[in-house]
Short mmCIF file of C-alpha atoms and ligand atoms in Angstrom, two decimals:
data_model
loop_
_atom_site.label_atom_id
_atom_site.label_comp_id
_atom_site.label_asym_id
_atom_site.label_seq_id
_atom_site.Cartn_x
_atom_site.Cartn_y
_atom_site.Cartn_z
CA MET A 260 47.45 59.38 20.20
CA ASN A 261 46.97 63.16 20.65
CA GLU A 262 43.79 65.15 21.40
CA PHE A 263 43.02 65.79 17.90
CA ALA A 264 43.63 62.21 16.67
CA LEU A 265 41.41 60.85 19.52
CA ILE A 266 38.51 63.33 18.71
CA ASP A 267 38.87 62.41 15.09
CA ARG A 268 39.06 58.83 15.75
CA TYR A 269 36.20 58.33 18.37
CA PHE A 270 34.10 61.43 18.03
CA ALA A 271 34.10 62.69 14.41
CA ARG A 272 31.59 60.85 12.25
CA PRO A 273 30.33 61.57 8.80
CA VAL A 274 27.20 63.96 9.24
CA ARG A 275 23.93 62.82 7.35
CA ASP A 276 21.56 65.76 8.76
CA PRO A 277 21.62 68.43 6.29
CA ALA A 278 20.52 70.98 8.97
CA VAL A 279 24.11 70.48 10.23
CA ARG A 280 25.91 73.10 8.35
CA LEU A 281 29.31 72.62 10.43
CA GLY A 282 30.09 69.62 12.50
CA VAL A 283 32.92 68.80 14.85
CA GLY A 284 36.34 70.28 13.76
CA ASP A 285 35.81 73.98 13.80
CA ASP A 286 35.61 76.75 16.77
CA ALA A 287 31.85 75.93 16.96
CA ALA A 288 29.25 74.24 15.01
CA ILE A 289 26.55 75.89 12.98
CA VAL A 290 23.08 74.48 12.70
CA ALA A 291 19.99 75.53 10.85
CA PRO A 292 16.73 75.17 13.06
CA THR A 293 13.47 74.08 11.44
CA PRO A 294 11.23 76.89 10.65
CA GLY A 295 8.40 77.54 13.09
CA CYS A 296 10.11 75.20 15.81
CA GLU A 297 11.76 76.34 19.20
CA LEU A 298 15.07 74.92 20.33
CA ALA A 299 15.09 72.77 23.96
CA ILE A 300 18.32 72.62 25.18
CA SER A 301 19.68 70.65 28.28
CA VAL A 302 22.89 69.60 29.77
CA ASP A 303 23.71 66.81 32.10
CA MET A 304 26.93 65.71 33.60
CA LEU A 305 27.88 62.31 34.77
CA VAL A 306 30.65 62.09 37.33
CA GLU A 307 32.61 58.71 38.32
CA GLY A 308 31.81 57.71 41.67
CA ARG A 309 28.76 59.84 41.91
CA HIS A 310 26.72 58.90 38.94
CA PHE A 311 28.36 55.68 37.74
CA LEU A 312 30.67 53.35 39.36
CA PRO A 313 34.26 53.06 38.51
CA GLY A 314 34.78 50.06 36.08
CA VAL A 315 31.31 50.24 34.75
CA ASP A 316 30.88 48.85 31.11
CA PRO A 317 32.05 51.75 28.90
CA GLU A 318 29.64 50.73 26.20
CA ALA A 319 26.68 51.10 28.68
CA LEU A 320 28.32 54.40 29.89
CA GLY A 321 28.22 55.68 26.32
CA HIS A 322 24.63 55.02 26.12
CA LYS A 323 23.58 56.28 29.56
CA THR A 324 25.57 59.52 28.91
CA LEU A 325 23.23 60.30 26.12
CA ALA A 326 20.21 58.73 27.28
CA VAL A 327 20.08 60.95 30.40
CA ASN A 328 20.04 63.88 28.19
CA LEU A 329 17.61 62.74 25.79
CA SER A 330 15.36 61.86 28.74
CA ASP A 331 15.13 65.69 29.65
CA LEU A 332 14.16 66.15 26.01
CA ALA A 333 11.58 63.59 26.08
CA ALA A 334 10.15 65.25 29.39
CA MET A 335 9.53 68.50 27.24
CA GLY A 336 8.05 66.77 24.45
CA ALA A 337 10.95 67.85 22.12
CA THR A 338 12.69 65.71 19.33
CA PRO A 339 16.31 65.58 19.59
CA ARG A 340 18.76 66.78 17.20
CA PHE A 341 22.16 67.54 18.21
CA ALA A 342 24.43 66.89 20.80
CA LEU A 343 27.58 68.12 22.19
CA LEU A 344 30.00 65.99 24.38
CA ALA A 345 32.59 67.42 26.92
CA GLY A 346 34.67 64.77 28.50
CA ALA A 347 37.45 64.61 31.25
CA LEU A 348 39.31 61.37 30.75
CA PRO A 349 42.20 59.92 32.93
CA ASP A 350 43.88 58.48 29.85
CA ALA A 351 43.40 57.70 26.11
CA ASP A 352 42.45 54.14 26.88
CA GLU A 353 41.53 52.86 23.28
CA ALA A 354 39.47 49.99 24.21
CA TRP A 355 37.43 52.08 26.57
CA LEU A 356 36.99 54.93 23.97
CA ASP A 357 35.91 52.38 21.25
CA ALA A 358 33.36 50.78 23.68
CA PHE A 359 32.19 54.15 24.79
CA SER A 360 31.69 55.64 21.57
CA ARG A 361 30.10 52.60 20.24
CA GLY A 362 27.35 53.00 23.15
CA LEU A 363 26.75 56.77 22.54
CA PHE A 364 26.65 56.68 18.69
CA ALA A 365 24.57 53.60 18.61
CA LEU A 366 21.72 55.47 20.86
CA ALA A 367 22.46 58.57 18.82
CA GLU A 368 21.66 56.89 15.66
CA ARG A 369 18.62 55.42 16.73
CA PHE A 370 16.98 58.96 17.56
CA ASP A 371 18.73 60.64 14.57
CA VAL A 372 21.05 62.82 16.80
CA THR A 373 24.07 64.48 15.46
CA LEU A 374 27.20 65.02 17.58
CA ILE A 375 28.36 68.44 16.42
CA GLY A 376 31.11 69.07 18.92
CA GLY A 377 32.40 69.03 22.38
CA ASP A 378 35.86 69.21 24.23
CA THR A 379 38.14 66.67 25.32
CA THR A 380 40.27 67.03 28.35
CA ARG A 381 42.54 64.74 30.77
CA GLY A 382 41.22 64.41 34.30
CA PRO A 383 39.16 62.31 36.56
CA ARG A 384 36.41 60.82 34.49
CA ASN A 385 33.38 63.03 33.82
CA LEU A 386 31.26 63.11 31.06
CA CYS A 387 28.98 65.79 29.82
CA VAL A 388 26.34 66.10 27.34
CA THR A 389 24.77 69.18 25.89
CA ILE A 390 21.40 68.19 24.18
CA ILE A 391 19.53 70.40 21.60
CA GLY A 392 16.36 69.26 20.51
CA GLU A 393 13.21 70.74 18.73
CA LEU A 394 9.45 71.22 18.96
CA PRO A 395 6.78 73.11 17.40
CA ALA A 396 6.86 76.85 18.79
CA GLY A 397 4.64 76.87 21.98
CA THR A 398 4.02 73.34 22.37
CA ALA A 399 6.85 72.44 25.30
CA ILE A 400 5.40 70.66 28.23
CA THR A 401 6.72 72.56 31.22
CA ARG A 402 6.47 71.66 34.94
CA SER A 403 4.07 74.48 35.71
CA GLY A 404 0.92 73.49 33.91
CA ALA A 405 -0.65 71.05 36.17
CA ARG A 406 -4.36 71.93 37.44
CA ALA A 407 -6.68 70.60 40.07
CA GLY A 408 -8.44 67.60 38.88
CA ASP A 409 -5.65 66.23 36.46
CA ASP A 410 -4.55 62.65 36.69
CA ILE A 411 -1.04 61.83 37.41
CA TRP A 412 0.70 59.11 35.03
CA VAL A 413 3.91 57.41 35.18
CA SER A 414 5.44 55.52 32.09
CA GLY A 415 6.99 52.06 32.52
CA MET A 416 7.90 50.83 36.06
CA LEU A 417 9.81 52.46 38.89
CA GLY A 418 12.42 51.59 41.45
CA ASP A 419 14.24 48.66 39.59
CA ALA A 420 17.39 51.01 38.86
CA MET A 421 17.74 51.49 42.47
CA LEU A 422 17.09 48.00 43.46
CA ALA A 423 19.91 47.02 41.23
CA LEU A 424 22.34 49.25 42.93
CA ALA A 425 21.24 48.10 46.26
CA ALA A 426 22.06 44.58 45.23
CA MET A 427 25.35 45.57 43.74
CA GLN A 428 26.18 47.25 46.90
CA ALA A 429 25.18 44.12 48.98
CA ARG A 430 22.14 45.95 50.73
CA THR A 431 19.79 43.49 49.54
CA VAL A 432 20.16 40.02 47.64
CA ILE A 433 18.79 39.21 44.23
CA ASP A 434 19.59 36.06 42.26
CA ALA A 435 22.13 36.57 39.29
CA THR A 436 19.71 36.18 36.34
CA THR A 437 17.20 38.81 37.72
CA LEU A 438 19.82 41.17 38.93
CA ALA A 439 21.19 41.08 35.34
CA SER A 440 17.86 42.32 34.02
CA LEU A 441 17.70 45.07 36.55
CA ARG A 442 21.00 46.32 35.68
CA GLU A 443 19.86 46.91 32.17
CA ARG A 444 17.15 49.28 33.84
CA LEU A 445 20.22 50.90 35.96
CA GLU A 446 22.92 51.19 33.29
CA ARG A 447 21.10 51.47 29.85
CA PRO A 448 17.74 53.47 30.56
CA GLU A 449 15.50 54.02 27.51
CA PRO A 450 14.73 57.65 27.05
CA ARG A 451 10.75 57.97 26.26
CA ILE A 452 10.99 60.29 23.27
CA ALA A 453 8.38 59.01 21.34
CA LEU A 454 5.95 59.17 24.46
CA GLY A 455 7.10 62.79 25.00
CA GLU A 456 6.29 63.79 21.52
CA ARG A 457 2.94 62.26 21.47
CA LEU A 458 2.08 63.94 24.77
CA ARG A 459 2.71 67.40 23.32
CA GLY A 460 -1.17 69.10 23.45
CA ILE A 461 -2.11 66.16 25.94
CA ALA A 462 0.00 66.65 29.00
CA THR A 463 -0.29 69.70 31.27
CA ALA A 464 3.00 69.20 32.99
CA ALA A 465 5.69 66.42 32.87
CA LEU A 466 9.07 65.75 33.87
CA ASP A 467 11.60 62.81 33.71
CA VAL A 468 12.00 60.83 36.90
CA SER A 469 15.54 60.83 37.57
CA ASP A 470 15.96 61.43 41.33
CA GLY A 471 12.90 59.45 42.72
CA LEU A 472 9.19 59.89 42.11
CA VAL A 473 8.25 61.93 45.40
CA GLY A 474 10.94 64.28 44.81
CA ASP A 475 10.47 64.94 41.41
CA LEU A 476 6.88 65.05 41.34
CA ALA A 477 7.07 67.70 44.22
CA HIS A 478 9.02 69.79 41.38
CA ILE A 479 5.82 69.75 39.30
CA LEU A 480 3.68 70.53 42.49
CA ASP A 481 5.92 73.53 43.25
CA ALA A 482 5.98 74.82 39.61
CA SER A 483 2.14 74.68 39.17
CA HIS A 484 1.20 75.68 42.91
CA VAL A 485 -0.78 72.69 43.42
CA GLY A 486 -1.06 69.57 45.61
CA ALA A 487 -1.39 65.75 44.97
CA ASP A 488 -2.74 62.56 46.23
CA VAL A 489 -0.68 59.55 45.00
CA ASP A 490 -1.94 55.80 45.36
CA LEU A 491 0.92 53.68 46.40
CA ALA A 492 -0.68 50.46 45.18
CA ALA A 493 -0.98 52.02 41.79
CA VAL A 494 2.71 52.80 41.42
CA PRO A 495 4.12 50.46 38.67
CA ARG A 496 6.40 48.20 39.86
CA SER A 497 8.13 44.89 38.48
CA ALA A 498 7.43 41.52 40.16
CA THR A 499 10.86 41.61 41.71
CA LEU A 500 10.18 44.97 43.32
CA GLU A 501 6.52 43.57 44.43
CA ALA A 502 8.27 40.70 46.24
CA LYS A 503 10.85 43.07 47.90
CA LEU A 504 7.82 45.19 49.26
CA ALA A 505 6.48 41.94 51.17
CA ALA A 506 9.98 41.13 52.38
CA GLU A 507 11.95 44.07 52.87
CA ARG A 508 9.36 47.17 52.79
CA PRO A 509 11.82 49.96 53.68
CA LEU A 510 14.02 49.35 50.84
CA ALA A 511 11.58 48.43 48.40
CA LEU A 512 9.49 51.59 49.35
CA ALA A 513 12.56 53.60 48.97
CA CYS A 514 13.29 52.20 45.42
CA LEU A 515 9.71 52.72 44.25
CA LEU A 516 9.04 56.19 45.56
CA ALA A 517 12.72 57.86 45.89
CA GLY A 518 14.98 55.73 43.72
CA GLY A 519 16.88 57.30 41.14
CA ASP A 520 17.85 56.69 37.62
CA ASP A 521 14.61 55.42 36.48
CA TYR A 522 14.09 57.90 33.63
CA GLU A 523 10.52 57.22 33.11
CA LEU A 524 8.13 60.21 32.60
CA CYS A 525 5.56 61.41 35.20
CA PHE A 526 3.18 63.66 33.48
CA THR A 527 -0.35 65.21 34.62
CA ALA A 528 -3.41 65.27 32.00
CA PRO A 529 -6.95 66.15 32.42
CA ALA A 530 -9.37 63.23 33.05
CA ALA A 531 -10.79 63.80 29.47
CA ALA A 532 -7.53 62.75 28.03
CA ARG A 533 -7.60 59.06 29.35
CA ALA A 534 -8.64 57.43 26.20
CA ARG A 535 -5.86 59.36 24.13
CA ILE A 536 -3.56 58.48 26.51
CA GLY A 537 -4.36 54.66 26.58
CA ALA A 538 -4.30 54.55 22.86
CA ILE A 539 -0.70 56.14 23.02
CA ALA A 540 0.39 53.59 25.64
CA LEU A 541 -0.86 50.66 23.18
CA GLU A 542 0.62 52.36 20.06
CA LEU A 543 4.18 52.55 22.02
CA CYS A 544 3.64 48.91 23.76
CA MET A 545 4.58 50.83 26.88
CA PRO A 546 2.75 50.78 30.09
CA VAL A 547 1.51 54.13 31.41
CA THR A 548 -0.19 54.11 34.55
CA ARG A 549 -2.60 56.55 36.28
CA ILE A 550 -1.15 56.76 39.92
CA GLY A 551 -3.07 59.77 41.48
CA ALA A 552 -4.60 63.10 41.01
CA ILE A 553 -3.73 66.75 41.25
CA ARG A 554 -5.67 68.86 43.81
CA ASP A 555 -5.83 72.29 45.28
CA GLY A 556 -3.43 73.18 47.75
CA VAL A 557 -0.02 72.24 48.62
CA GLY A 558 1.97 68.98 49.33
CA LEU A 559 1.99 65.47 48.48
CA VAL A 560 0.05 62.87 50.25
CA VAL A 561 1.07 58.92 49.33
CA ARG A 562 -2.05 56.86 50.37
CA ASP A 563 -0.56 53.04 51.17
CA GLU A 564 -2.40 50.01 50.32
CA ASP A 565 -4.89 50.17 53.32
CA GLY A 566 -5.57 53.97 52.09
CA VAL A 567 -3.63 55.24 55.19
CA ALA A 568 -2.06 58.67 54.15
CA SER A 569 1.51 59.20 55.00
CA THR A 570 3.18 62.42 54.29
CA ASP A 571 6.43 60.98 55.71
CA VAL A 572 7.60 59.23 52.44
CA PRO A 573 11.15 58.77 51.59
CA ARG A 574 12.64 61.79 49.57
CA GLY A 575 14.29 62.06 46.30
CA PHE A 576 17.86 62.24 45.67
CA ASP A 577 19.75 65.72 46.58
CA HIS A 578 23.43 65.82 46.12
CA PHE A 579 23.73 68.80 48.65
CA ARG A 580 21.10 67.61 51.13
CA THR A 581 22.63 68.31 54.52
P1 ADP B 605 38.72 74.79 20.78
O1 ADP B 605 40.05 74.88 21.21
O2 ADP B 605 38.32 75.53 19.60
O3 ADP B 605 37.77 74.69 22.03
P2 ADP B 605 39.02 72.03 20.49
O4 ADP B 605 40.26 71.68 20.08
O5 ADP B 605 38.62 71.74 22.07
O6 ADP B 605 38.55 73.23 20.02
O7 ADP B 605 38.10 70.93 19.71
C1 ADP B 605 38.31 70.55 18.30
C2 ADP B 605 36.92 70.29 17.59
O8 ADP B 605 36.66 68.96 18.28
C3 ADP B 605 35.79 71.38 17.91
O9 ADP B 605 35.12 71.32 16.77
C4 ADP B 605 35.19 70.51 19.00
O10 ADP B 605 33.93 70.93 19.20
C5 ADP B 605 35.30 69.25 18.80
N1 ADP B 605 35.38 68.48 19.88
C6 ADP B 605 36.19 68.11 20.95
N2 ADP B 605 36.06 67.14 21.79
C7 ADP B 605 35.18 66.43 21.23
C8 ADP B 605 34.22 65.33 21.68
N3 ADP B 605 34.49 64.82 22.81
N4 ADP B 605 33.12 64.82 20.79
C9 ADP B 605 32.82 65.79 19.64
N5 ADP B 605 33.45 66.69 19.37
C10 ADP B 605 34.70 67.23 19.96
MG1 MG B 606 37.85 73.11 23.18
#
């Protein structure tokens, strides 16, 4: 199978979106933006051995490759429209390509995303998606709008993805059934697109938690020039993680506060928006939990279950920390 047959077989699909004037097959794609909208554009790369383990289920990897990009759009409040896929692959393994593309397109179809192009080359496995979304002009939710007095909210539950990874690396023990469900959180994250869209005009700042709550929230604080207090007891966690907090506290705290790969949204909003946010959570059947408040000043203080303030909390993941 040559490069072009591979692209044609696995990545060129009939285009249904009339906004895609020209898709896979030419030197560039042509799309027509919706009048009155701005484009939100982001790129995320997944490298084998760094973002995913060699031998990971290729269908799950196809899902995750797109999901982590959709998550960035969710954090801006954008509606996903188009994606480009640049991939380096060690070989043209048909079973692998079949499963990977199935996982990718299943998620793309759920969110009406059209794959409009990409690049394919031989090399160590590395997958890079560029995602393009839209939102009404001026409504993007940035990191810089948090104000003193705002509540801090988190969707879903935090820490399970890192807990799964810790169990897979034999750093903790979790029974097989429980681990299977935690692995879903690690390998098939659900981008919170619907939540992001509904938070336009409500949230003052937002981001997706990909590198751990504490490190990621710090980005909002830096961009907004504010400080924050977070209540550890309020940070939403699964029953499995709760049990680990009692038995293996350092590991469980690291998962909850600095675990990577959660892909939940962390956002701020004025207290006056509490009822509206509660209604959105009900509508989406998704827990959305208030975990603290923005204040003037700098820095993040996490109060433990006894109300004791700690500034020495585990930090988020940083590829280049020395
Ligand atoms: P060029 O040489 O002009 O860069 P390529 O030969 O790399 O073009 O790609 C041919 C066409 O296939 C282009 O339209 C490109 O966008 C598309 N393409 C290549 N790889 C992928 C991929 N993995 N997924 C989707 N489209 C792809
Ligand atoms: Mg090319």
